[in-house]
Tab-separated table of C-alpha atoms in Angstrom:
chain	number	residue	atom	x	y	z
A	1	MET	CA	54.112	58.146	-23.124
A	2	ILE	CA	51.522	55.633	-21.955
A	3	LEU	CA	51.371	52.279	-23.709
A	4	TRP	CA	48.010	50.576	-23.499
A	5	LEU	CA	47.755	46.812	-23.963
A	6	PRO	CA	44.435	44.987	-24.407
A	7	PRO	CA	43.444	42.594	-21.619
A	8	PRO	CA	44.276	38.894	-22.183
A	9	PRO	CA	41.479	36.744	-23.624
A	10	PRO	CA	39.329	34.935	-21.066
A	11	PRO	CA	40.274	31.297	-20.355
A	12	PRO	CA	38.249	28.637	-22.199
A	13	PRO	CA	35.217	27.341	-20.310
A	14	PRO	CA	35.829	24.144	-18.341
A	15	SER	CA	34.969	20.933	-20.124
A	16	ASN	CA	32.051	18.873	-18.853
A	17	GLY	CA	33.591	15.661	-20.200
A	18	ILE	CA	36.918	13.885	-20.111
A	19	ASN	CA	38.258	15.732	-23.177
A	20	ILE	CA	39.519	12.819	-25.286
A	21	ARG	CA	40.933	13.679	-28.711
A	22	VAL	CA	41.259	10.964	-31.342
A	23	ASP	CA	43.182	11.292	-34.618
A	24	GLY	CA	42.132	8.899	-37.360
A	25	PRO	CA	39.292	6.324	-37.321
A	26	PRO	CA	37.261	6.347	-34.102
A	27	PRO	CA	38.080	3.641	-31.557
A	28	LEU	CA	35.575	1.224	-30.084
A	29	ILE	CA	33.969	2.648	-26.923
A	30	VAL	CA	33.088	0.214	-24.131
A	31	VAL	CA	31.360	1.552	-21.018
A	32	ASP	CA	30.908	-0.860	-18.106
A	33	GLY	CA	31.448	-3.827	-20.421
A	34	ILE	CA	28.924	-2.711	-23.050
A	35	ILE	CA	29.861	-1.411	-26.505
A	36	THR	CA	28.255	1.961	-27.087
A	37	GLU	CA	28.367	5.109	-29.226
A	38	THR	CA	28.549	7.389	-26.177
A	39	ASP	CA	30.443	10.663	-26.708
A	40	LEU	CA	33.133	10.439	-24.037
A	41	ASN	CA	33.711	14.174	-24.146
A	42	LYS	CA	30.210	14.617	-22.736
A	43	MET	CA	30.615	12.153	-19.875
A	44	PRO	CA	30.884	13.930	-16.499
A	45	PRO	CA	34.401	13.098	-15.228
A	46	GLU	CA	33.144	12.666	-11.676
A	47	THR	CA	31.190	9.561	-12.783
A	48	ILE	CA	34.288	7.787	-14.178
A	49	ALA	CA	36.271	5.384	-12.022
A	50	SER	CA	38.906	4.306	-14.565
A	51	VAL	CA	39.893	4.501	-18.247
A	52	ASN	CA	41.774	1.714	-20.030
A	53	VAL	CA	43.111	2.039	-23.597
A	54	LEU	CA	43.814	-1.031	-25.756
A	55	LYS	CA	45.675	-0.906	-29.063
A	56	ASP	CA	46.693	-3.258	-31.857
A	57	THR	CA	46.847	-6.984	-30.997
A	58	PRO	CA	45.434	-6.772	-27.436
A	59	ALA	CA	42.406	-4.831	-28.744
A	60	ILE	CA	41.755	-7.288	-31.589
A	61	ASP	CA	42.303	-10.340	-29.378
A	62	LYS	CA	39.657	-9.114	-26.949
A	63	TYR	CA	37.106	-7.496	-29.270
A	64	GLY	CA	37.791	-9.022	-32.670
A	65	GLU	CA	37.681	-6.937	-35.851
A	66	LYS	CA	35.710	-4.212	-34.043
A	67	GLY	CA	38.814	-3.413	-31.995
A	68	LYS	CA	41.143	-2.817	-34.966
A	69	ASN	CA	41.093	0.974	-34.449
A	70	GLY	CA	41.766	0.652	-30.725
A	71	VAL	CA	39.448	0.380	-27.740
A	72	ILE	CA	38.690	2.759	-24.883
A	73	GLU	CA	37.264	0.935	-21.873
A	74	ILE	CA	35.450	3.059	-19.298
A	75	THR	CA	34.442	1.819	-15.859
A	76	THR	CA	31.979	4.054	-14.039
A	77	LYS	CA	31.726	4.505	-10.300
A	78	LYS	CA	28.119	3.344	-10.438
A	79	SER	CA	29.195	0.025	-11.921
A	80	LEU	CA	31.783	-0.508	-9.193
A	81	SER	CA	29.411	0.407	-6.375
A	82	THR	CA	26.345	-1.530	-7.526
A	83	GLY	CA	27.533	-4.058	-10.093
A	84	THR	CA	24.199	-3.663	-11.883
A	85	ASN	CA	25.384	-2.700	-15.365
A	86	ASN	CA	27.411	-5.801	-16.201
A	87	ASP	CA	24.986	-8.105	-14.393
A	88	LYS	CA	22.114	-6.739	-16.435
A	89	ALA	CA	24.000	-7.220	-19.697
A	90	VAL	CA	24.742	-10.837	-18.840
A	91	SER	CA	21.288	-11.733	-17.601
A	92	GLU	CA	19.573	-10.285	-20.676
A	93	LYS	CA	22.306	-11.524	-23.045
A	94	LYS	CA	22.205	-8.320	-25.086
A	95	VAL	CA	24.899	-5.934	-26.292
A	96	LEU	CA	25.000	-2.787	-28.402
A	97	THR	CA	27.452	-3.283	-31.243
A	98	GLY	CA	27.882	0.327	-32.407
A	99	ASN	CA	27.928	0.163	-36.219
A	100	GLU	CA	25.910	-3.046	-36.293
A	101	LYS	CA	22.269	-3.566	-35.418
A	102	ARG	CA	21.351	-4.608	-31.931
A	103	LYS	CA	21.367	-8.386	-31.655
A	104	GLU	CA	18.783	-9.932	-29.358
A	105	GLY	CA	19.436	-13.060	-27.338
A	106	PHE	CA	23.199	-13.433	-27.753
A	107	PHE	CA	26.516	-11.585	-27.618
A	108	MET	CA	28.562	-10.389	-30.596
A	109	VAL	CA	31.553	-9.393	-28.424
A	110	VAL	CA	32.469	-11.000	-25.114
A	111	GLU	CA	35.331	-10.850	-22.654
A	112	GLU	CA	36.398	-14.413	-23.505
A	113	LEU	CA	35.599	-15.827	-26.942
A	114	PRO	CA	34.390	-19.393	-27.452
A	115	GLN	CA	37.121	-21.904	-28.299
A	116	PHE	CA	37.122	-24.969	-30.508
A	117	PRO	CA	38.706	-27.950	-28.716
A	118	GLY	CA	42.445	-27.540	-29.319
A	119	GLY	CA	42.210	-23.998	-30.724
A	120	LYS	CA	41.952	-22.436	-34.195
A	121	GLU	CA	44.510	-24.683	-35.883
A	122	ALA	CA	42.704	-27.753	-34.603
A	123	MET	CA	39.426	-26.347	-35.943
A	124	THR	CA	40.938	-25.773	-39.397
A	125	SER	CA	42.326	-29.314	-39.449
A	126	TRP	CA	38.997	-30.762	-38.310
A	127	ILE	CA	37.099	-28.933	-41.056
A	128	TYR	CA	39.333	-30.212	-43.857
A	129	ASP	CA	39.625	-33.702	-42.427
A	130	ASN	CA	35.817	-33.970	-42.441
A	131	MET	CA	35.125	-32.114	-45.683
A	132	LYS	CA	33.381	-34.081	-48.426
A	133	TYR	CA	34.046	-32.097	-51.585
A	134	PRO	CA	30.867	-32.490	-53.688
A	135	GLY	CA	31.521	-34.665	-56.735
A	136	ASP	CA	29.710	-32.338	-59.139
A	137	ALA	CA	31.695	-29.400	-57.752
A	138	VAL	CA	34.930	-31.283	-58.445
A	139	LYS	CA	33.858	-32.051	-62.025
A	140	LYS	CA	32.982	-28.389	-62.626
A	141	LYS	CA	36.171	-27.253	-60.846
A	142	MET	CA	34.233	-25.146	-58.369
A	143	GLU	CA	36.250	-23.362	-55.693
A	144	GLY	CA	35.512	-20.589	-53.199
A	145	LYS	CA	35.326	-19.495	-49.597
A	146	VAL	CA	31.957	-19.865	-47.878
A	147	TYR	CA	31.405	-17.756	-44.754
A	148	VAL	CA	29.179	-19.527	-42.263
A	149	THR	CA	27.579	-17.921	-39.216
A	150	PHE	CA	26.310	-19.885	-36.238
A	151	LEU	CA	25.452	-19.673	-32.563
A	152	ILE	CA	27.619	-21.221	-29.875
A	153	THR	CA	25.334	-21.668	-26.891
A	154	SER	CA	26.296	-21.282	-23.250
A	155	ALA	CA	26.559	-25.091	-23.213
A	156	GLY	CA	28.986	-25.083	-26.171
A	157	LYS	CA	26.458	-26.492	-28.668
A	158	ILE	CA	26.301	-25.378	-32.329
A	159	LYS	CA	22.953	-23.952	-33.463
A	160	ASN	CA	21.415	-21.680	-36.117
A	161	VAL	CA	23.952	-22.459	-38.866
A	162	ASN	CA	23.585	-20.158	-41.881
A	163	VAL	CA	25.618	-19.170	-44.924
A	164	GLN	CA	26.394	-15.469	-44.842
A	165	GLN	CA	28.230	-15.194	-48.172
A	166	PRO	CA	27.054	-17.959	-50.541
A	167	VAL	CA	29.327	-19.191	-53.319
A	168	ASN	CA	27.442	-22.084	-54.917
A	169	PRO	CA	24.581	-24.244	-53.612
A	170	LEU	CA	26.783	-27.356	-53.632
A	171	LEU	CA	29.608	-25.741	-51.675
A	172	ASP	CA	27.214	-23.821	-49.415
A	173	ALA	CA	25.405	-26.996	-48.363
A	174	GLU	CA	28.633	-28.813	-47.552
A	175	ALA	CA	29.945	-25.845	-45.538
A	176	LYS	CA	26.749	-25.818	-43.465
A	177	ARG	CA	26.972	-29.575	-42.917
A	178	ILE	CA	30.559	-29.372	-41.672
A	179	ILE	CA	29.876	-26.564	-39.206
A	180	ALA	CA	26.696	-28.212	-37.886
A	181	ALA	CA	28.646	-31.433	-37.273
A	182	MET	CA	31.339	-29.768	-35.165
A	183	PRO	CA	32.017	-31.110	-31.662
A	184	ASP	CA	31.049	-28.999	-28.655
A	185	TRP	CA	33.056	-25.828	-28.087
A	186	LYS	CA	34.253	-24.251	-24.874
A	187	PRO	CA	31.583	-21.502	-24.512
A	188	GLY	CA	32.344	-17.803	-24.399
A	189	THR	CA	32.065	-15.942	-21.111
A	190	GLN	CA	31.020	-12.476	-19.989
A	191	SER	CA	31.741	-11.379	-16.422
A	192	GLY	CA	32.654	-14.960	-15.576
A	193	LYS	CA	29.396	-16.459	-16.875
A	194	ALA	CA	28.940	-18.666	-19.946
A	195	VAL	CA	26.792	-16.943	-22.590
A	196	ASP	CA	25.476	-17.540	-26.105
A	197	VAL	CA	27.827	-16.066	-28.728
A	198	HIS	CA	27.340	-15.427	-32.452
A	199	TYR	CA	30.359	-16.631	-34.467
A	200	LYS	CA	31.565	-16.669	-38.098
A	201	VAL	CA	33.982	-19.100	-39.758
A	202	PRO	CA	35.210	-19.269	-43.378
A	203	VAL	CA	35.147	-22.682	-45.067
A	204	GLU	CA	37.440	-22.689	-48.077
A	205	PHE	CA	36.998	-25.110	-50.936
A	206	LYS	CA	40.178	-25.436	-52.981
A	207	LEU	CA	40.986	-28.223	-55.412
A	208	LYS	CA	44.404	-29.826	-55.325
A	209	PRO	CA	46.551	-29.009	-58.358
């Protein structure tokens, strides 16, 4: 009796990319220091010099809220050999932010964030020490959290102060005044160079019981 067995299935075709599988929300992808929506599975592996994965606190500390789902940092061989990619990003002061629109003239994410003199706790104390709660707002028992956006220049100066989430004209105006009056910050840096950075801070108005 002759038993015939079918031939084994052919092996799957080789992948042209680095074959990264992600379960859950997609991580932030950073190639040569620039945030991008590149499909890593389509990147030729021979062009990649190194891959670094950041999770949890380290990812958020470096990339802010955008890094909450983790970060995959890719360094290409071209970047190491020429240094042109990061230099170009710094000189033009532009970055692709993935889910956000492209911002011209400043960074949304940098290697080192700007710092208020003394740190975040000092900034919070400074805001409330210098807050002048509007009298009419006190009478009407107005409270709320005003989110203010502004630009921290490469010289540490505060510019382009705007209210992103208004609460009330009285509170909004005072929040803008406080932020505009801030002392100079330590500027953010990208590849060792000071750059303009877009920043957001909440100013909370809360009446004492």
